[in-house]
CSV table of C-alpha atoms and ligand atoms in Angstrom, one decimal:
chain,number,residue,atom,x,y,z
A,1,MET,CA,119.9,120.7,114.9
A,2,ARG,CA,122.7,119.0,113.0
A,3,ALA,CA,122.7,118.5,109.2
A,4,LYS,CA,120.9,115.3,109.6
A,5,ALA,CA,117.1,115.3,110.6
A,6,ILE,CA,115.7,111.9,111.4
A,7,ILE,CA,112.3,111.2,113.0
A,8,HIS,CA,110.6,108.1,114.3
A,9,VAL,CA,107.0,107.8,114.3
A,10,ASP,CA,105.2,105.2,116.3
A,11,MET,CA,101.4,105.0,116.4
A,12,ASP,CA,99.7,104.9,119.7
A,13,ALA,CA,98.1,101.6,120.8
A,14,PHE,CA,97.9,100.9,117.0
A,15,TYR,CA,95.6,97.9,116.8
A,16,ALA,CA,93.4,98.9,119.6
A,17,ALA,CA,93.3,102.7,118.4
A,18,ILE,CA,92.0,101.4,115.0
A,19,GLU,CA,89.1,99.3,116.7
A,20,GLN,CA,88.2,102.5,118.7
A,21,ARG,CA,88.1,104.5,115.8
A,22,ASP,CA,85.9,102.3,113.8
A,23,ASN,CA,83.5,101.6,116.6
A,24,PRO,CA,82.7,104.7,118.7
A,25,ASP,CA,81.1,102.5,121.5
A,26,LEU,CA,84.8,101.4,122.2
A,27,LYS,CA,86.0,105.0,122.8
A,28,GLY,CA,87.4,105.5,126.1
A,29,LYS,CA,86.9,102.0,127.0
A,30,PRO,CA,89.5,99.2,127.8
A,31,VAL,CA,90.2,97.4,124.5
A,32,ILE,CA,92.4,94.3,124.3
A,33,ILE,CA,93.2,92.9,120.9
A,34,GLY,CA,94.7,89.4,120.7
A,35,ALA,CA,93.5,85.8,121.5
A,36,ASP,CA,90.1,84.9,122.6
A,37,PRO,CA,90.0,84.9,126.4
A,38,LYS,CA,87.2,82.1,126.3
A,39,ASN,CA,89.9,79.9,124.7
A,40,GLY,CA,92.3,80.7,127.4
A,41,ARG,CA,95.3,80.3,125.1
A,42,GLY,CA,97.3,83.0,123.2
A,43,VAL,CA,98.6,86.3,124.1
A,44,VAL,CA,97.5,90.1,124.1
A,45,SER,CA,98.7,91.8,120.9
A,46,THR,CA,98.0,95.3,122.3
A,47,ALA,CA,95.7,96.9,124.7
A,48,SER,CA,94.3,100.5,124.7
A,49,TYR,CA,95.8,103.0,127.1
A,50,GLU,CA,92.6,102.7,129.2
A,51,ALA,CA,93.3,98.9,129.4
A,52,ARG,CA,96.7,99.4,130.3
A,53,ARG,CA,95.7,101.2,133.5
A,54,TYR,CA,94.7,97.6,134.6
A,55,GLY,CA,98.1,96.2,134.0
A,56,VAL,CA,97.4,94.7,130.7
A,57,ARG,CA,100.5,94.6,128.4
A,58,SER,CA,101.4,93.3,124.8
A,59,ALA,CA,102.5,89.7,124.9
A,60,MET,CA,100.8,88.9,128.2
A,61,PRO,CA,98.8,85.7,128.3
A,62,ILE,CA,95.2,86.5,127.4
A,63,SER,CA,94.0,84.7,130.6
A,64,GLN,CA,95.9,86.9,132.7
A,65,ALA,CA,94.7,90.1,130.8
A,66,TYR,CA,91.1,88.7,131.6
A,67,ARG,CA,91.8,88.3,135.2
A,68,LEU,CA,93.1,91.9,135.3
A,69,CYS,CA,90.4,93.4,133.3
A,70,PRO,CA,87.4,91.2,133.0
A,71,HIS,CA,85.1,94.0,131.9
A,72,GLY,CA,87.5,94.9,129.0
A,73,PHE,CA,86.4,94.6,125.3
A,74,PHE,CA,88.3,91.6,123.8
A,75,LEU,CA,88.6,91.8,120.1
A,76,PRO,CA,90.5,89.5,117.5
A,77,VAL,CA,93.5,90.7,115.5
A,78,ASN,CA,92.2,92.1,112.1
A,79,GLY,CA,95.8,92.0,110.3
A,80,GLU,CA,94.3,93.0,106.8
A,81,LYS,CA,92.7,96.0,108.1
A,82,TYR,CA,95.8,97.1,110.2
A,83,LYS,CA,98.0,96.5,107.0
A,84,LYS,CA,95.6,98.8,105.0
A,85,VAL,CA,95.9,101.6,107.6
A,86,SER,CA,99.7,101.0,107.7
A,87,GLN,CA,99.9,101.8,104.0
A,88,GLU,CA,97.8,104.8,104.3
A,89,ILE,CA,100.2,106.2,107.1
A,90,LYS,CA,103.3,105.3,104.8
A,91,ASP,CA,101.7,107.2,102.0
A,92,ILE,CA,101.7,110.3,104.1
A,93,PHE,CA,105.4,109.7,104.9
A,94,TYR,CA,106.2,109.6,101.3
A,95,ARG,CA,104.9,113.0,100.6
A,96,TYR,CA,107.8,114.4,102.7
A,97,THR,CA,110.7,112.0,101.8
A,98,PRO,CA,111.6,108.9,99.8
A,99,LEU,CA,113.7,107.8,102.6
A,100,VAL,CA,111.2,105.9,104.8
A,101,GLU,CA,112.3,102.8,106.6
A,102,PRO,CA,109.2,101.1,108.0
A,103,ILE,CA,110.3,98.8,111.0
A,104,ALA,CA,106.8,97.5,111.9
A,105,LEU,CA,103.3,98.0,110.7
A,106,ASP,CA,103.0,101.1,113.0
A,107,GLU,CA,106.6,102.3,113.1
A,108,ALA,CA,109.1,103.8,110.7
A,109,PHE,CA,112.1,106.0,110.6
A,110,LEU,CA,112.2,109.0,108.2
A,111,ASP,CA,115.3,110.9,107.0
A,112,LEU,CA,114.2,114.3,106.2
A,113,GLY,CA,117.7,115.3,105.0
A,114,GLY,CA,119.6,118.5,106.1
A,115,ASN,CA,118.7,122.2,106.2
A,116,VAL,CA,114.9,121.7,106.8
A,117,ASP,CA,112.7,122.9,109.7
A,118,VAL,CA,112.4,119.4,111.0
A,119,ILE,CA,110.2,120.4,113.8
A,120,HIS,CA,107.7,122.0,111.7
A,121,ILE,CA,107.6,119.1,109.3
A,122,ALA,CA,107.4,116.4,111.9
A,123,LYS,CA,104.4,118.4,113.5
A,124,GLU,CA,102.7,118.5,110.3
A,125,ILE,CA,103.2,114.7,109.7
A,126,GLN,CA,101.7,114.2,113.2
A,127,ASN,CA,98.7,116.3,112.3
A,128,LYS,CA,98.1,115.0,108.9
A,129,ILE,CA,98.2,111.4,110.4
A,130,TYR,CA,95.4,112.3,112.8
A,131,SER,CA,93.2,114.3,110.3
A,132,GLU,CA,93.5,111.7,107.5
A,133,THR,CA,93.2,108.5,109.5
A,134,GLY,CA,91.8,109.5,112.8
A,135,LEU,CA,94.7,107.9,114.7
A,136,SER,CA,97.2,109.4,117.0
A,137,ALA,CA,101.0,109.0,116.6
A,138,SER,CA,104.1,109.8,118.7
A,139,ILE,CA,106.9,111.3,117.1
A,140,GLY,CA,110.5,111.6,118.2
A,141,VAL,CA,112.9,114.1,116.5
A,142,SER,CA,116.7,113.8,116.5
A,143,TYR,CA,119.9,113.7,114.4
A,144,ASN,CA,120.1,109.8,114.4
A,145,LYS,CA,118.0,106.6,114.6
A,146,PHE,CA,118.8,105.7,118.2
A,147,LEU,CA,117.8,109.1,119.5
A,148,ALA,CA,114.9,109.5,117.4
A,149,LYS,CA,113.3,106.2,118.6
A,150,LEU,CA,114.0,107.0,122.3
A,151,ALA,CA,112.4,110.5,121.8
A,152,SER,CA,109.2,109.0,120.2
A,153,ASP,CA,108.8,106.7,123.4
A,154,TRP,CA,109.2,109.6,125.8
A,155,LYS,CA,105.8,111.0,126.2
A,156,LYS,CA,103.5,108.5,124.6
A,157,PRO,CA,100.6,108.8,123.7
A,158,ARG,CA,100.4,111.7,121.4
A,159,GLY,CA,104.0,112.6,122.2
A,160,PHE,CA,106.3,114.9,120.5
A,161,PHE,CA,109.8,115.0,121.8
A,162,VAL,CA,113.0,116.5,120.3
A,163,ILE,CA,116.4,115.4,121.5
A,164,ARG,CA,119.4,117.7,120.2
A,165,GLU,CA,123.1,117.0,120.5
A,166,GLU,CA,123.4,119.3,123.6
A,167,ASP,CA,120.5,117.5,125.3
A,168,VAL,CA,122.2,114.1,125.4
A,169,LYS,CA,124.0,114.6,128.8
A,170,LYS,CA,121.0,116.0,130.5
A,171,LYS,CA,118.1,113.9,129.2
A,172,VAL,CA,119.6,110.9,128.1
A,173,TRP,CA,122.4,110.1,130.4
A,174,PRO,CA,120.1,109.7,133.6
A,175,LEU,CA,117.9,107.0,131.8
A,176,PRO,CA,118.4,103.2,132.7
A,177,VAL,CA,120.7,101.4,130.3
A,178,ASP,CA,117.8,99.2,129.0
A,179,LYS,CA,116.4,102.1,127.3
A,180,ILE,CA,119.1,101.5,124.6
A,181,TRP,CA,117.6,99.8,121.7
A,182,GLY,CA,119.4,96.5,121.7
A,183,VAL,CA,120.0,96.1,125.5
A,184,GLY,CA,117.8,93.1,126.4
A,185,PRO,CA,117.3,91.4,129.7
A,186,LYS,CA,120.5,89.6,129.4
A,187,THR,CA,122.8,92.3,128.8
A,188,LYS,CA,121.0,94.5,131.1
A,189,GLN,CA,121.7,92.1,133.9
A,190,LEU,CA,125.4,91.9,132.8
A,191,LEU,CA,125.9,95.6,132.7
A,192,LEU,CA,124.0,95.8,136.1
A,193,ASN,CA,126.6,93.3,137.6
A,194,TRP,CA,129.2,95.6,136.6
A,195,GLY,CA,127.5,98.7,138.2
A,196,ILE,CA,126.4,100.2,135.0
A,197,THR,CA,122.8,101.2,135.7
A,198,THR,CA,122.5,104.3,133.4
A,199,ILE,CA,123.2,105.4,130.0
A,200,GLY,CA,125.5,107.9,131.5
A,201,CYS,CA,127.6,105.2,133.3
A,202,LEU,CA,127.8,103.2,130.0
A,203,ALA,CA,129.0,106.4,128.2
A,204,LYS,CA,131.7,107.0,130.7
A,205,CYS,CA,132.9,103.4,130.8
A,206,SER,CA,136.3,102.5,129.6
A,207,PRO,CA,136.0,101.3,125.9
A,208,ASP,CA,138.6,98.5,126.6
A,209,LEU,CA,136.6,97.2,129.5
A,210,LEU,CA,133.5,97.0,127.7
A,211,LYS,CA,135.1,95.5,124.6
A,212,SER,CA,136.8,92.9,126.8
A,213,LYS,CA,133.6,92.1,128.4
A,214,LEU,CA,131.0,92.4,125.5
A,215,GLY,CA,133.1,92.3,122.3
A,216,GLN,CA,132.0,94.5,119.5
A,217,HIS,CA,128.5,94.9,120.9
A,218,GLY,CA,129.9,96.8,123.9
A,219,GLU,CA,131.7,99.3,121.6
A,220,GLU,CA,128.5,99.8,119.9
A,221,LEU,CA,126.6,100.3,122.9
A,222,ARG,CA,129.1,102.8,124.3
A,223,LEU,CA,128.8,104.9,121.1
A,224,LEU,CA,125.0,104.8,121.3
A,225,ALA,CA,125.3,106.0,124.9
A,226,LEU,CA,127.4,108.9,123.8
A,227,GLY,CA,124.6,109.8,121.2
A,228,ILE,CA,126.5,108.4,118.2
A,229,ASP,CA,124.6,106.4,115.8
A,230,GLU,CA,125.7,106.4,111.9
A,231,ARG,CA,123.2,103.7,110.9
A,232,PRO,CA,121.5,105.2,107.7
A,233,VAL,CA,117.7,105.3,107.4
A,234,LYS,CA,117.2,102.6,104.6
A,235,ALA,CA,114.4,103.2,102.2
A,236,ASP,CA,112.0,100.2,101.9
A,237,SER,CA,112.8,98.6,98.6
A,238,SER,CA,110.8,95.5,98.7
A,239,VAL,CA,109.9,95.8,95.0
A,240,LYS,CA,113.1,96.3,93.0
A,241,SER,CA,111.9,96.3,89.5
A,242,ILE,CA,108.7,95.9,87.4
A,243,GLY,CA,109.2,94.3,84.0
A,244,LYS,CA,107.5,92.5,81.1
A,245,GLU,CA,108.7,90.3,78.2
A,246,THR,CA,107.5,88.7,75.3
A,247,THR,CA,108.6,85.7,73.6
A,248,PHE,CA,107.5,85.6,69.9
A,249,LEU,CA,105.8,82.8,68.1
A,250,HIS,CA,108.2,83.1,65.4
A,251,ASP,CA,111.7,84.9,65.7
A,252,THR,CA,111.5,88.1,63.9
A,253,ASN,CA,113.7,91.0,62.5
A,254,ASP,CA,110.8,93.2,61.4
A,255,ARG,CA,112.0,96.4,62.8
A,256,GLU,CA,108.6,98.1,62.8
A,257,TYR,CA,106.9,95.3,64.5
A,258,LEU,CA,109.6,95.1,67.1
A,259,LYS,CA,109.0,98.8,67.8
A,260,THR,CA,105.3,98.2,68.1
A,261,VAL,CA,105.8,95.3,70.6
A,262,LEU,CA,108.1,97.7,72.5
A,263,LEU,CA,105.3,100.1,72.9
A,264,THR,CA,103.0,97.4,74.1
A,265,LEU,CA,105.5,96.4,76.6
A,266,SER,CA,106.1,100.0,77.7
A,267,GLU,CA,102.4,100.5,78.2
A,268,ASN,CA,102.2,97.4,80.3
A,269,VAL,CA,105.2,98.5,82.6
A,270,GLY,CA,104.0,102.0,82.7
A,271,TYR,CA,100.4,101.0,83.8
A,272,ARG,CA,101.9,98.6,86.7
A,273,LEU,CA,104.3,101.4,87.7
A,274,ARG,CA,101.3,103.8,88.2
A,275,LYS,CA,99.0,101.2,89.7
A,276,ASN,CA,101.5,100.5,92.4
A,277,GLY,CA,102.5,104.2,92.9
A,278,TYR,CA,106.1,104.0,91.4
A,279,LEU,CA,108.3,106.1,89.4
A,280,CYS,CA,111.4,104.7,87.9
A,281,ASN,CA,115.0,106.0,87.2
A,282,THR,CA,116.2,103.2,85.0
A,283,ILE,CA,115.0,101.3,81.9
A,284,MET,CA,116.4,98.0,81.0
A,285,LEU,CA,116.1,96.4,77.5
A,286,LYS,CA,116.4,92.5,77.2
A,287,LEU,CA,117.1,91.0,73.8
A,288,ARG,CA,117.4,87.3,73.0
A,289,ASN,CA,118.3,86.1,69.6
A,290,SER,CA,117.5,82.6,67.9
A,291,ASP,CA,120.6,81.0,69.5
A,292,PHE,CA,119.3,82.0,73.0
A,293,LYS,CA,122.1,84.4,73.4
A,294,THR,CA,120.7,87.2,75.7
A,295,ILE,CA,121.9,90.8,76.5
A,296,THR,CA,120.5,93.4,78.7
A,297,ARG,CA,121.2,97.0,78.5
A,298,ASN,CA,120.2,99.9,80.9
A,299,GLN,CA,119.6,103.4,80.4
A,300,SER,CA,119.2,106.0,83.4
A,301,LEU,CA,116.6,108.6,83.0
A,302,ASN,CA,117.1,112.6,83.4
A,303,GLU,CA,113.9,112.7,85.3
A,304,PRO,CA,112.0,109.7,87.2
A,305,THR,CA,109.0,108.6,85.2
A,306,ASN,CA,106.1,106.3,84.9
A,307,ILE,CA,104.9,107.7,81.6
A,308,ASP,CA,104.5,105.1,78.8
A,309,GLN,CA,105.8,107.3,76.2
A,310,VAL,CA,109.0,108.0,78.1
A,311,ILE,CA,109.7,104.3,78.6
A,312,TYR,CA,109.0,103.5,75.1
A,313,GLU,CA,111.4,106.4,73.7
A,314,THR,CA,114.0,105.0,76.1
A,315,ALA,CA,113.8,101.5,75.3
A,316,LYS,CA,113.6,102.2,71.7
A,317,THR,CA,116.9,104.2,71.8
A,318,LEU,CA,118.4,101.4,73.4
A,319,LEU,CA,117.1,99.0,70.7
A,320,ILE,CA,118.5,101.1,68.0
A,321,LYS,CA,121.8,101.2,69.8
A,322,ASN,CA,122.2,97.6,70.7
A,323,TRP,CA,120.4,95.5,68.1
A,324,SER,CA,122.4,94.1,65.3
A,325,GLY,CA,119.4,93.5,63.1
A,326,GLU,CA,119.4,89.7,63.5
A,327,PRO,CA,116.1,87.8,64.1
A,328,LEU,CA,115.0,88.1,67.9
A,329,ARG,CA,113.3,85.3,69.8
A,330,LEU,CA,112.5,87.6,72.9
A,331,LEU,CA,112.2,91.3,73.8
A,332,GLY,CA,111.7,92.5,77.4
A,333,ILE,CA,111.5,95.9,79.3
A,334,SER,CA,112.1,96.4,83.0
A,335,ALA,CA,111.9,99.5,85.1
A,336,SER,CA,114.0,99.7,88.2
A,337,ASN,CA,115.5,102.1,90.6
A,338,LEU,CA,111.9,102.8,91.9
A,339,LEU,CA,110.8,105.9,93.8
A,340,PRO,CA,107.4,106.5,95.3
A,341,GLU,CA,105.1,108.5,93.0
A,342,SER,CA,104.7,111.2,95.4
A,343,MET,CA,108.3,112.2,94.5
A,344,ARG,CA,107.0,113.6,91.3
A,345,GLN,CA,106.1,116.9,92.9
A,346,LEU,CA,109.4,117.2,94.2
A,347,THR,CA,111.1,117.0,91.0
A,348,PHE,CA,111.1,119.7,88.3
A,349,PHE,CA,109.5,117.3,85.7
A,350,ASN,CA,105.8,118.0,85.3
A,351,ASP,CA,104.5,116.8,81.9
A,352,ASP,CA,100.7,117.3,82.8
A,353,ARG,CA,99.4,116.6,79.6
A,354,ASN,CA,100.8,113.2,79.4
A,355,ILE,CA,100.0,112.4,82.9
A,356,ASN,CA,96.5,113.3,82.5
A,357,LEU,CA,96.1,111.1,79.3
A,358,VAL,CA,97.7,108.1,80.9
A,359,LYS,CA,95.6,108.3,84.0
A,360,ALA,CA,92.5,108.6,81.8
A,361,ILE,CA,93.4,105.4,80.1
A,362,ASP,CA,94.4,103.7,83.3
A,363,SER,CA,90.9,104.3,84.9
A,364,ILE,CA,89.4,102.6,81.8
A,365,ARG,CA,91.8,99.8,82.0
A,366,SER,CA,91.1,99.3,85.8
A,367,LYS,CA,87.4,99.0,85.0
A,368,HIS,CA,87.5,97.0,81.8
A,369,GLY,CA,91.0,95.3,81.7
A,370,PHE,CA,94.2,96.1,80.3
A,371,GLY,CA,93.2,95.1,76.7
A,372,SER,CA,90.1,97.2,76.7
A,373,ILE,CA,91.9,100.3,75.2
A,374,LYS,CA,94.7,100.1,72.6
A,375,ARG,CA,96.8,102.6,70.6
A,376,ALA,CA,96.1,102.1,66.8
A,377,ARG,CA,99.8,101.0,66.4
A,378,VAL,CA,99.3,98.2,69.0
A,379,LEU,CA,96.3,96.6,67.3
A,380,GLN,CA,98.6,95.0,64.8
A,381,VAL,CA,100.6,93.1,67.7
A,382,LYS,CA,99.9,89.2,67.4
A,383,PRO,CA,99.4,87.4,70.6
A,384,SER,CA,102.7,85.8,72.1
A,385,LYS,CA,103.8,84.3,75.4
A,386,GLY,CA,104.5,87.1,77.6
A,387,ASP,CA,105.8,87.1,81.2
A,388,GLU,CA,105.3,89.9,83.8
A,389,SER,CA,107.9,90.3,86.5
A,390,VAL,CA,107.9,92.0,89.8
A,391,ASN,CA,111.2,91.5,91.5
A,392,GLY,CA,112.1,92.2,95.0
B,1,TTP,P1,103.8,98.8,119.6
B,1,TTP,O1,104.2,100.0,119.0
B,1,TTP,O2,104.8,98.1,120.4
B,1,TTP,O3,102.5,99.0,120.6
B,1,TTP,P2,101.3,99.8,120.5
B,1,TTP,O4,101.4,100.7,119.0
B,1,TTP,O5,100.0,98.8,120.6
B,1,TTP,O6,101.2,100.8,121.6
B,1,TTP,P3,102.3,102.1,122.0
B,1,TTP,O7,103.3,102.2,120.7
B,1,TTP,O8,101.4,103.1,122.1
B,1,TTP,O9,102.8,101.7,123.2
B,1,TTP,O10,103.2,97.7,118.6
B,1,TTP,C1,102.5,98.0,117.6
B,1,TTP,C2,101.4,97.0,117.1
B,1,TTP,O11,102.1,95.7,117.0
B,1,TTP,C3,100.4,96.7,118.2
B,1,TTP,O12,99.3,97.5,118.2
B,1,TTP,C4,100.1,95.4,118.3
B,1,TTP,C5,101.4,94.6,117.6
B,1,TTP,N1,102.2,94.0,118.6
B,1,TTP,C6,101.8,92.4,118.6
B,1,TTP,O13,100.9,92.0,118.0
B,1,TTP,N2,102.5,91.9,119.7
B,1,TTP,C7,103.4,92.5,120.6
B,1,TTP,O14,104.0,91.8,121.4
B,1,TTP,C8,103.6,94.0,120.4
B,1,TTP,C9,104.6,94.7,121.2
B,1,TTP,C10,103.0,94.6,119.3
B,2,MG,MG1,103.2,101.6,118.5
């Protein structure tokens, strides 16, 4: 395997498999998730493999599915439940790499980096998904996204397929062109019209000819057919920062008071980082003076953290360096460059004592509210207008 190890995970009959797991009476039965067949309108979201034997498919009108499989078990889509399971599966991925790109509720690419036993790790992920969620996944292993996705689809359900560089000609070239991700019915028809039926034909096609017919898309498809795909796995970064700021009731230059406020802000940001399962790599301090002049200053951390004390010390250093001593109207802290918390095990940082302390405080706060427990220093902070921010 080349230096890059990419896997594509695709859950088998995802919505239907969850319903079969949760109701043993449905195991081994044709289960169809989607619109209500009594209503006659709407489509199939997915069907269990047992229902697929009757020809039922995703996106098919529900009335047609009913005609094909009248004894099937028709269930509505329970989106909230499927989202929760999707998150549990993602949490498993993050134990192995922060480079996880979800592309649907039941599908994701993982970049496992180089120099790893990718087959061993991919198998372990497949087993963990099954043992922890009771659901089966198909996994494709390769050195780029295109081939990994192709591989996961190879032997569904419970598939496990590896495509190495040397396999492309023998395994991939005989496949029909529409197996290429991005070749829809229209492009397929165009290619067929020119006699290009397989991925191999496409790979051997003259680049100029393809370009003249399909433009840049033609060149992209030709490269994919050759097994070349440089697209990176893009880590999910829907939340980019978690912040909290406070506008004082009266502008202040009381240094000790500002430090205490900073501690309160740090505790808030740390608590929310931990609650959402993040570590941060950067702390930003925001200062606004009486004239509304606002500055922001960043500090990168040596180790990613979600510990209040580390956030506080960093913000305090930024304050000391960047505050002229003038009265302030607003003080804010924001944590960015977020990573999943599971990455902590992969760093050398291991401040168990601090982690255990904040986790103990967190559990009190999650039961009785954030204000239920306070440091002695923080008790003197007067109430003020505060804004929490989560920026994506
Ligand atoms: P898919 O991965 O396409 O399908 P699947 O997981 O049900 O089956 P398999 O991968 O084993 O072939 O889609 C994932 C989920 O997305 C699926 O369970 C239901 C939903 N979905 C729809 O709601 N409508 C659709 O048209 C498709 C294709 C999927
Ligand atoms: Mg699937």
